[in-house]
XYZ file of C-alpha atoms in Angstrom:
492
model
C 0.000 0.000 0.000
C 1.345 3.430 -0.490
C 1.060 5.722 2.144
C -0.284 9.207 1.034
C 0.101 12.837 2.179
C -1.113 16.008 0.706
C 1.056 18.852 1.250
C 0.195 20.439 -2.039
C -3.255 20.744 -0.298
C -1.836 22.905 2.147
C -1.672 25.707 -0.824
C -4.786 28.076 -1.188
C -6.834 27.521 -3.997
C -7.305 28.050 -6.979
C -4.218 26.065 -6.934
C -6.126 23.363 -6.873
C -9.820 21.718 -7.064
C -10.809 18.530 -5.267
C -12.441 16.000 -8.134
C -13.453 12.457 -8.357
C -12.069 10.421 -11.329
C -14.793 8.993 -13.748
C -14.971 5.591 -13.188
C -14.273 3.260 -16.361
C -16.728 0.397 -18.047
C -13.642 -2.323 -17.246
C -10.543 -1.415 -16.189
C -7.744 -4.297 -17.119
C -3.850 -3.581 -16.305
C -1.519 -2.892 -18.960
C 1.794 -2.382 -17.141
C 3.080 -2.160 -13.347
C 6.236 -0.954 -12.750
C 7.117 -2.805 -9.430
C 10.788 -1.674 -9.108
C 9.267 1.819 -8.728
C 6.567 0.699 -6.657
C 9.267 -0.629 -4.472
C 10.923 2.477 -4.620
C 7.952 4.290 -3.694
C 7.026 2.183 -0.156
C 4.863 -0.439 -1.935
C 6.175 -3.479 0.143
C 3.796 -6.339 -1.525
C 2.142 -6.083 -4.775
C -1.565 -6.519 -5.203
C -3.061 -8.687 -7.190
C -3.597 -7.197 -11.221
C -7.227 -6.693 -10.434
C -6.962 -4.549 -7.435
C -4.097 -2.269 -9.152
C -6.293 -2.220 -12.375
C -9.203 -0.895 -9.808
C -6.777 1.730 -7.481
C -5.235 3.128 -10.985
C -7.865 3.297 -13.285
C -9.723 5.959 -10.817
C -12.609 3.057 -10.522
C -11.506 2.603 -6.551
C -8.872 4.649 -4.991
C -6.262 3.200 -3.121
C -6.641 4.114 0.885
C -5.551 7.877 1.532
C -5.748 9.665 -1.882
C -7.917 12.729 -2.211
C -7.744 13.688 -6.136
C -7.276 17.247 -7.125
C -7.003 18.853 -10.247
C -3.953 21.562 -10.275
C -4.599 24.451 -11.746
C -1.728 26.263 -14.160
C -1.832 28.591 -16.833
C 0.902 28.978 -19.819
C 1.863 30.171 -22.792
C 1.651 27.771 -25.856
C 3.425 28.516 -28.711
C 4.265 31.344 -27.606
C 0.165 32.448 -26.813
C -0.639 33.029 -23.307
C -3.625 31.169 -22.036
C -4.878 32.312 -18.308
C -6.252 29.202 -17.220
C -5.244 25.512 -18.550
C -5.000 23.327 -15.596
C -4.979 19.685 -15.353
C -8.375 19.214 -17.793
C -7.189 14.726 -17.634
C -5.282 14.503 -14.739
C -5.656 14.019 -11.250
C -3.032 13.932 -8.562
C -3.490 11.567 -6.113
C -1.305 12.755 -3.564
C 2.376 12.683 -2.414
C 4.614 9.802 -1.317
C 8.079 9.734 0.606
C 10.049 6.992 -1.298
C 12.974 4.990 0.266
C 15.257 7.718 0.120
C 13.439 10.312 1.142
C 12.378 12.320 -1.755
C 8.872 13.512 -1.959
C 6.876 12.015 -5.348
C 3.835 13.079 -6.772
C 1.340 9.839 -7.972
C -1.307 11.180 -10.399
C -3.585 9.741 -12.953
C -3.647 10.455 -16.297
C -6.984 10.062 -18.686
C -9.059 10.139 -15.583
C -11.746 11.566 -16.850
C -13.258 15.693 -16.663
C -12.298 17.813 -14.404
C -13.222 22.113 -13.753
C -10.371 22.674 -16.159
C -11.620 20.235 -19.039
C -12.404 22.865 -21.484
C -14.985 20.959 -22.894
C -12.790 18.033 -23.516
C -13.422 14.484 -22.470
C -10.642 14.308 -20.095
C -9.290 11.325 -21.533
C -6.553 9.628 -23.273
C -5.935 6.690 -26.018
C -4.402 4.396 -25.574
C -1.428 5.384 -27.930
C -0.066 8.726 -25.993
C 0.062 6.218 -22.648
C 1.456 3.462 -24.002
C 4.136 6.342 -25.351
C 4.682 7.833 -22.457
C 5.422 4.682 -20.611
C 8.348 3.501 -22.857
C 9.819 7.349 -23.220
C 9.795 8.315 -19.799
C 11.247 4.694 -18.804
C 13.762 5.347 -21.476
C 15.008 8.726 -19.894
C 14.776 7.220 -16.469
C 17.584 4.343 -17.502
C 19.843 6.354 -19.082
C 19.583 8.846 -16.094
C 17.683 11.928 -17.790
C 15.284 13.211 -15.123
C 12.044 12.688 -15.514
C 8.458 11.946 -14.322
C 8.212 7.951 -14.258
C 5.227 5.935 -15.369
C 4.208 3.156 -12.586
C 1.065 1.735 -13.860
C -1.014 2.207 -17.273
C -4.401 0.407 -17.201
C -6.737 -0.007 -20.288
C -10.108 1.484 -19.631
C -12.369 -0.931 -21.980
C -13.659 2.361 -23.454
C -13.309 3.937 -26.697
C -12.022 7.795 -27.043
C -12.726 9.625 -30.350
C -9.540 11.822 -32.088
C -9.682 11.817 -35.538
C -11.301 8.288 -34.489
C -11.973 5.967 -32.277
C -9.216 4.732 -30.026
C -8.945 2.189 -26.977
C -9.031 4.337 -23.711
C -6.308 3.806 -21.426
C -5.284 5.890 -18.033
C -1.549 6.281 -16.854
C -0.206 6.299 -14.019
C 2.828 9.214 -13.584
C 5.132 9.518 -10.558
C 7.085 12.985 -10.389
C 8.961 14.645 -8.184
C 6.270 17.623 -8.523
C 3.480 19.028 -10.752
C 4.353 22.071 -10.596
C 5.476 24.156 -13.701
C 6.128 27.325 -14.569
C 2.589 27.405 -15.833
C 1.580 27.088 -11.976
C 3.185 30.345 -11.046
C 1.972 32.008 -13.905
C -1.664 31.056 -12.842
C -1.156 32.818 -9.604
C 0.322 36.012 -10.896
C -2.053 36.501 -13.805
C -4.837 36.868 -10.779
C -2.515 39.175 -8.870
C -3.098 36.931 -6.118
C 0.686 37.712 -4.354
C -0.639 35.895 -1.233
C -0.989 32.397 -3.322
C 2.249 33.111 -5.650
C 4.252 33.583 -2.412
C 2.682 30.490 -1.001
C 3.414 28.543 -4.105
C 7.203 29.999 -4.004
C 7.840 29.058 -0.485
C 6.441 25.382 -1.176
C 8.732 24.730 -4.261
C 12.010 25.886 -2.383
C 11.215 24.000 0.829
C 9.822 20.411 -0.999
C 12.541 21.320 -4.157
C 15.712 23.886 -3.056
C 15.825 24.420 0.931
C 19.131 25.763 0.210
C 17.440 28.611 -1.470
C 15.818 29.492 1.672
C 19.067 30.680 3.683
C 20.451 33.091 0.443
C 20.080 36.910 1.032
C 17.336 37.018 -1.774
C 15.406 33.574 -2.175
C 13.291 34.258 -4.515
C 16.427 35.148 -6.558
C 17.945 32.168 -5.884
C 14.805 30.118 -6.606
C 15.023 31.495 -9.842
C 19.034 30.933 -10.292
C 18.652 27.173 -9.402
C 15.483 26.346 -11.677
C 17.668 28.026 -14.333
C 20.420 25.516 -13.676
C 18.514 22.367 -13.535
C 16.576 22.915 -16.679
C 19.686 24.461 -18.297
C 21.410 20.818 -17.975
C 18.425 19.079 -18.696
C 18.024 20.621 -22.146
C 21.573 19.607 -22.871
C 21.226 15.952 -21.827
C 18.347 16.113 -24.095
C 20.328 16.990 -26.828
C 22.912 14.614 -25.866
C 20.358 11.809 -26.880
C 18.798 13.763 -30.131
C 15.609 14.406 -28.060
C 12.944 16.902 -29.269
C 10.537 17.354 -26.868
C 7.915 18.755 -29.242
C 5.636 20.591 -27.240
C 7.712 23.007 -24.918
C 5.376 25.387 -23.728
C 5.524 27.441 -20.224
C 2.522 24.472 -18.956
C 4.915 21.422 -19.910
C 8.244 23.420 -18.003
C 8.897 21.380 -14.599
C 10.532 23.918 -11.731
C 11.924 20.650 -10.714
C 13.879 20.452 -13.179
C 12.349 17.369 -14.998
C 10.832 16.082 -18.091
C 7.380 16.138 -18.256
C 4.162 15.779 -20.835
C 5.759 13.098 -23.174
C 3.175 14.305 -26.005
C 4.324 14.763 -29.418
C 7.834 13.761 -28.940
C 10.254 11.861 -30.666
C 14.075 11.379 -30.975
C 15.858 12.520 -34.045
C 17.452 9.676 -36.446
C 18.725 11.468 -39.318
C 20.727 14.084 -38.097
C 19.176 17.657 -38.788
C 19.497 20.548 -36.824
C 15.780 22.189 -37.650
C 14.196 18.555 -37.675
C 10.329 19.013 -35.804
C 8.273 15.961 -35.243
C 5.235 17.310 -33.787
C 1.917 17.732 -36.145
C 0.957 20.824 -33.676
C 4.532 22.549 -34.564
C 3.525 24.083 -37.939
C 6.273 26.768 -37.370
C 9.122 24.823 -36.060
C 8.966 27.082 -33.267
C 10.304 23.903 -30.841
C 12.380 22.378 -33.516
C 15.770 20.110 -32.481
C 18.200 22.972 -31.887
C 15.349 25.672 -30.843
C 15.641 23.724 -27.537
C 18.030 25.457 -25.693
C 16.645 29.150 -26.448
C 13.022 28.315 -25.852
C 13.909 26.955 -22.526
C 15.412 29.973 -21.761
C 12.602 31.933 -22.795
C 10.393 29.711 -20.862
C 12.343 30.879 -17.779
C 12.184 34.343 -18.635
C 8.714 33.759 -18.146
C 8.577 32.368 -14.758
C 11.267 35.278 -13.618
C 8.210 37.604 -14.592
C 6.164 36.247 -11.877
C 8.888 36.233 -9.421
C 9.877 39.655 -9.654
C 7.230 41.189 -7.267
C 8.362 38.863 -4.530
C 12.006 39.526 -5.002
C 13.994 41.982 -2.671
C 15.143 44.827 -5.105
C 12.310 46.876 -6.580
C 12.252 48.437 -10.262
C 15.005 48.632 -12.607
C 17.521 47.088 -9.966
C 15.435 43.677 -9.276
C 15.260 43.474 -13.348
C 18.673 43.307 -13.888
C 19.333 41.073 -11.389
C 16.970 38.104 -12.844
C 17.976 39.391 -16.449
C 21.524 38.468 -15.263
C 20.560 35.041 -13.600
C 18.592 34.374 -17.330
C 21.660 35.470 -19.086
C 23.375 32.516 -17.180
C 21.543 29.953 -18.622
C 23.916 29.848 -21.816
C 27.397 29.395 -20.063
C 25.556 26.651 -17.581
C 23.640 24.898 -20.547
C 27.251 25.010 -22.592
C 29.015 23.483 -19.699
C 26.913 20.217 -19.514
C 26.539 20.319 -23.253
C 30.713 20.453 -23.528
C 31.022 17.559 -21.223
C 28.531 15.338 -22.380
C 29.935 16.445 -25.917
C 33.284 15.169 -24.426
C 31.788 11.511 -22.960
C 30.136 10.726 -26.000
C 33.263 11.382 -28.148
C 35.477 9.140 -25.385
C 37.515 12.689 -24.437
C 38.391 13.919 -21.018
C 35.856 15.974 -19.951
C 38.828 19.008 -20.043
C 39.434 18.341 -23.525
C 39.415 21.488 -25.243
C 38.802 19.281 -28.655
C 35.614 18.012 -27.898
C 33.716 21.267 -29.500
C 35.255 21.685 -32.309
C 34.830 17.592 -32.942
C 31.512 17.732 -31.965
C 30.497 20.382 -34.023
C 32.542 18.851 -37.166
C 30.721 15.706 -36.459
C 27.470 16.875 -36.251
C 27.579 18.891 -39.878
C 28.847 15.143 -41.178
C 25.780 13.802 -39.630
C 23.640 16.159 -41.558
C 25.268 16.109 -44.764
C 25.940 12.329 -44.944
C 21.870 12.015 -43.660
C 23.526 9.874 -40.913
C 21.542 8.389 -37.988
C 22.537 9.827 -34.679
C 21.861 7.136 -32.733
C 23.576 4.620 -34.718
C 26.853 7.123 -35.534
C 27.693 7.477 -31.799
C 26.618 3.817 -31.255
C 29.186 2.564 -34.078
C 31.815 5.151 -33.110
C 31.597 3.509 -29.648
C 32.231 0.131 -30.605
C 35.525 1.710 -33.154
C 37.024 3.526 -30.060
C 36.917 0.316 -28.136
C 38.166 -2.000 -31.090
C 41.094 0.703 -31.216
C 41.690 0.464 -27.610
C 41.850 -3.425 -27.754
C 43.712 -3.146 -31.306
C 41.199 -5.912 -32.697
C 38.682 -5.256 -35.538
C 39.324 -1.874 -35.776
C 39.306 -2.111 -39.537
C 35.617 -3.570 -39.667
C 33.984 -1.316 -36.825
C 36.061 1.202 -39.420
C 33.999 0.235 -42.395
C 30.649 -0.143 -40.347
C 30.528 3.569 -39.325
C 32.018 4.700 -42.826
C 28.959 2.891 -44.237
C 26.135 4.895 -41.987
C 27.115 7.968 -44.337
C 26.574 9.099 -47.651
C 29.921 11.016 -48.034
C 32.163 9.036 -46.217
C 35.512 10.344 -47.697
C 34.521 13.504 -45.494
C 33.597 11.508 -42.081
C 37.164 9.576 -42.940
C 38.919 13.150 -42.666
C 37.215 13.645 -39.558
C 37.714 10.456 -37.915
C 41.606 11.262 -38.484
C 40.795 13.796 -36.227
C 39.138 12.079 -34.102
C 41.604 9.595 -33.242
C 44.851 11.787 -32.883
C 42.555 13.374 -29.794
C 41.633 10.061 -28.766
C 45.125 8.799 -28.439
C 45.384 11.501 -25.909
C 42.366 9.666 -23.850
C 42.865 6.259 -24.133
C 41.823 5.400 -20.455
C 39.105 2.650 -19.646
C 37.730 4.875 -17.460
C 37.031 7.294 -20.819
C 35.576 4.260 -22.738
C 33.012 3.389 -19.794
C 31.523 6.913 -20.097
C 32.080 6.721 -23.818
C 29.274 3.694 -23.363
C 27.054 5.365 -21.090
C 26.783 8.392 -23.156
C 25.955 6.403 -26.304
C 22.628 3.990 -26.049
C 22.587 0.774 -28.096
C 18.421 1.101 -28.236
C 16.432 4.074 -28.030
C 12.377 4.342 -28.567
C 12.393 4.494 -32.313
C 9.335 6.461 -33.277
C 8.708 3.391 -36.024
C 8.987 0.674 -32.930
C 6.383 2.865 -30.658
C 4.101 2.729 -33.499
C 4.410 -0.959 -34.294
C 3.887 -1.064 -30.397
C 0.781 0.880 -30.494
C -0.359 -0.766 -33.665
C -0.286 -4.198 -32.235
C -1.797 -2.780 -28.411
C -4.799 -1.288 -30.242
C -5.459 -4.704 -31.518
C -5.029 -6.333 -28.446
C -2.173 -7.879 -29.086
C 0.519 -5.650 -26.216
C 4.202 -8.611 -26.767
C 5.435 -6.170 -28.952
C 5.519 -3.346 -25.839
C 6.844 -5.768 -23.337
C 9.371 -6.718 -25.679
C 10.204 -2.819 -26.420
C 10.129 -2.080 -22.703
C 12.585 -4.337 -21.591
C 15.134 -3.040 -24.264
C 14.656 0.527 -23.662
C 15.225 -0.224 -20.043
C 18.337 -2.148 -20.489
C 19.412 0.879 -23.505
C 23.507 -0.179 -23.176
C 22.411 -3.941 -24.110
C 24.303 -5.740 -26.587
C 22.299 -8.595 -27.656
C 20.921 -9.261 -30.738
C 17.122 -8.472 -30.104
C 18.508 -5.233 -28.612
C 20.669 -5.025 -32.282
C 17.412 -5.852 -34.072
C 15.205 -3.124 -31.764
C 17.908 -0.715 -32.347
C 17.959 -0.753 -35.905
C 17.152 2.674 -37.627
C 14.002 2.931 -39.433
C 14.073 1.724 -43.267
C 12.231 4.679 -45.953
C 9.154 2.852 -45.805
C 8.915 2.484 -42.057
C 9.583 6.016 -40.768
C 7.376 8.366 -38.775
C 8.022 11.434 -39.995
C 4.714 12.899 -37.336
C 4.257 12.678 -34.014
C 0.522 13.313 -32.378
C -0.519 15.080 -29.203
C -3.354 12.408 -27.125
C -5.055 15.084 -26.328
């Protein structure tokens, strides 16, 4: 059983609204993620039944009291007042095994006051999504919001059809976004906003609390979390797809796995999402929409702040400025891991940068590139098949005298790294399988027709992403023409 608390309750509303789930015609469990139930307290499991009951919304488990959180946000760059959790319910908070607080909330619960006229569902598709992304990030240690149970509703949800129904179940550290404090300052309600600031830097930053200026510091250390998040995003050819101010964690996490996909041919400008007509969240807008996200929440921290007027502006404009040199800093050393250099190396930029217009102009697959020039730099180390891992990343481009020159490069700054210690992270940097956005639709293919192997089968690889088998091989295999998914749709 998990035990529940509710200190997000303890905020005034319109923060939040109590609201029942709708119950579902029959609930039947998908998934159950008992390592993180584990984590979160859970000492035995019930049976399928029961956990299809507690997280379907049909029959709570003992001590939650659902609320709906209310946020507002700017999407695509349009500021909306009032959004607010129209699908989702939290359930409450739990103290896991170390400590940490979590948020449990449901997901395709059914209406709630901030619906908006929509159903308050989802399909089965966006959950079953969800699950394998956000399991993904988890294993190769991006943070994230974590999915512990998905249940199938028996129900059918119209989009541009009709879909299976199914409700997830998302663990995060916290709900709260910078949507949330824009909700309180749009109704000038400085009571609630300070409230709402004082509860993210105790449950999120208590060392903010002890600086001269904590609101200031608030703001300095969402910067840096989301500043390095972005990066290892990057790292992994991640577009996120939908980054409004509504879907930006103040914890520093990834959250509202909509539209999103990972790139495979490299391209700088490369956008996913159906919603993105303008490319406005595009691969390498990433890092300067962030940023502007932030700018955002400074806005509503300003009145709370110490300084007043022009002096209290320049101090958060200089704390935004920031976010460049920190998001270059994590960007240079994971650049560095994932080209086996010391993390000092002053040649992992220029490599990097080199490599990645190679990528482009050779249409090669990121995933595979760094995956293949993992397995050279450890053929070189062991001086054994170097010649053959050679030719395998030669043949991933379509101008491969030009990713020859470079890989000259390359390896005169390699020799200058050739520690085990540098190949290890060299590994860890560079997944074998990531969710292909062909596999997740084979997946949800084959769920929506009852048939749910194929997503066990792609769970367990994305969890285990450094595998070297050969179903991982076979899972990690880039999409042919015919099978790509050049589109990625919202569930809601």
């Amino acid at each position: 059983m998990l035990t529940f608390e509710h200190q997000f309750a303890t905020l005034p509303e319109p923060l939040w609204v109590a609201c029942q789930p709708t119950p579902v015609a029959q609930p039947s469990l998908i998934a159950f993620n008992d390592a993180l139930a584990a984590q979160l307290g859970m000492q035995t499991r019930p049976d399928d039944a029961t956990l299809a009951q507690w997280f379907s919304g049909n029959q709570l488990p003992s001590g939650a009291e659902p609320k709906a959180l209310g946020y507002a946000g700017h999407q695509f760059g349009n500021f909306v007042p009032q959004l607010g959790d129209g699908r989702a319910l939290l359930l409450g908070e739990v103290v896991d095994q170390q400590g940490i607080r979590r948020d449990v909330q449901l997901k395709g619960s059914g209406r709630t006051p901030f619906s908006r006229g929509g159903d308050g569902r989802s399909p089965l598709g966006p959950v079953l999504r969800e699950y394998l992304v956000s399991e993904f990030m988890a294993a190769v240690g991006v943070p994230t919001t974590r999915a512990l149970a998905a249940v199938a509703t028996g129900e059918r949800v119209v989009r541009q059809m009709a879909e299976p129904g199914a409700v997830l179940t998302r663990v995060a550290s916290s709900h709260i976004r910078v949507g949330t404090f824009q909700f309180a300052a749009v109704r000038r309600d400085e009571d609630a906003l300070k409230a709402l600031a004082d509860h993210v830097i105790a449950r999120h930053y208590p060392e903010a609390a002890n600086a001269d200026d904590p609101y200031l510091a608030l703001l300095e250390a969402v910067t840096a979390r989301q500043a390095a998040l972005v990066a290892r995003w990057m790292s992994l050819g991640f577009i996120h797809g939908v980054m409004n101010t509504d879907n930006c964690s103040i914890a520093g996490e990834t959250i509202d796995y909509g539209p999103c996909a990972f790139m495979e041919q490299f391209d700088p400008q490369k956008v996913y999402s159906s919603i993105d007509q303008g490319g406005r969240y595009a691969f390498n807008n990433q890092p300067g929409i962030a940023q502007w996200n932030l700018a955002r929440f400074a806005e509503t921290l300003l009145p709370l702040m110490r300084e007043e007027g022009d002096a209290v502006v320049e101090q958060a404009t200089e704390v935004l400025r920031g976010f460049t040199q920190r998001f270059s800093a994590e960007q240079r050393r994971l650049h560095a891991n994932k080209l086996g250099l010391a993390p000092e190396s002053d040649r992992a930029a220029p490599l990097m940068e080199a490599l990645e217009i190679q990528m482009h102009q050779g249409r090669m697959d990121m995933t595979a590139t760094f995956d293949a020039l993992t397995h050279y730099a450890q053929a070189l180390r062991k001086d054994s098949s170097a010649h053959s891992q050679k030719e395998a990343l030669l043949a991933l481009t379509t101008q491969p005298d030009g990713l020859a020159a470079w890989l000259a490069d390359w390896e005169s700054a390699q020799q200058a790294s050739q520690q085990s210690e540098r190949l290890e992270a060299m590994r860890q940097a560079n997944p074998v399988v990531i969710p292909r956005n062909h596999r997740i639709q084979e997946v949800i293919d084959a769920a929506v027709e009852g048939d749910f192997a194929p997503f066990y089968t792609l769970l367990a690889a994305v969890t285990q992403p450094f595998d070297e088998s050969e179903e991982a091989r076979r899972l990690a295999a880039p999409a042919t023409e015919s099978e790509q998914v050049l589109r990625t749709f919202c569930g809601t």
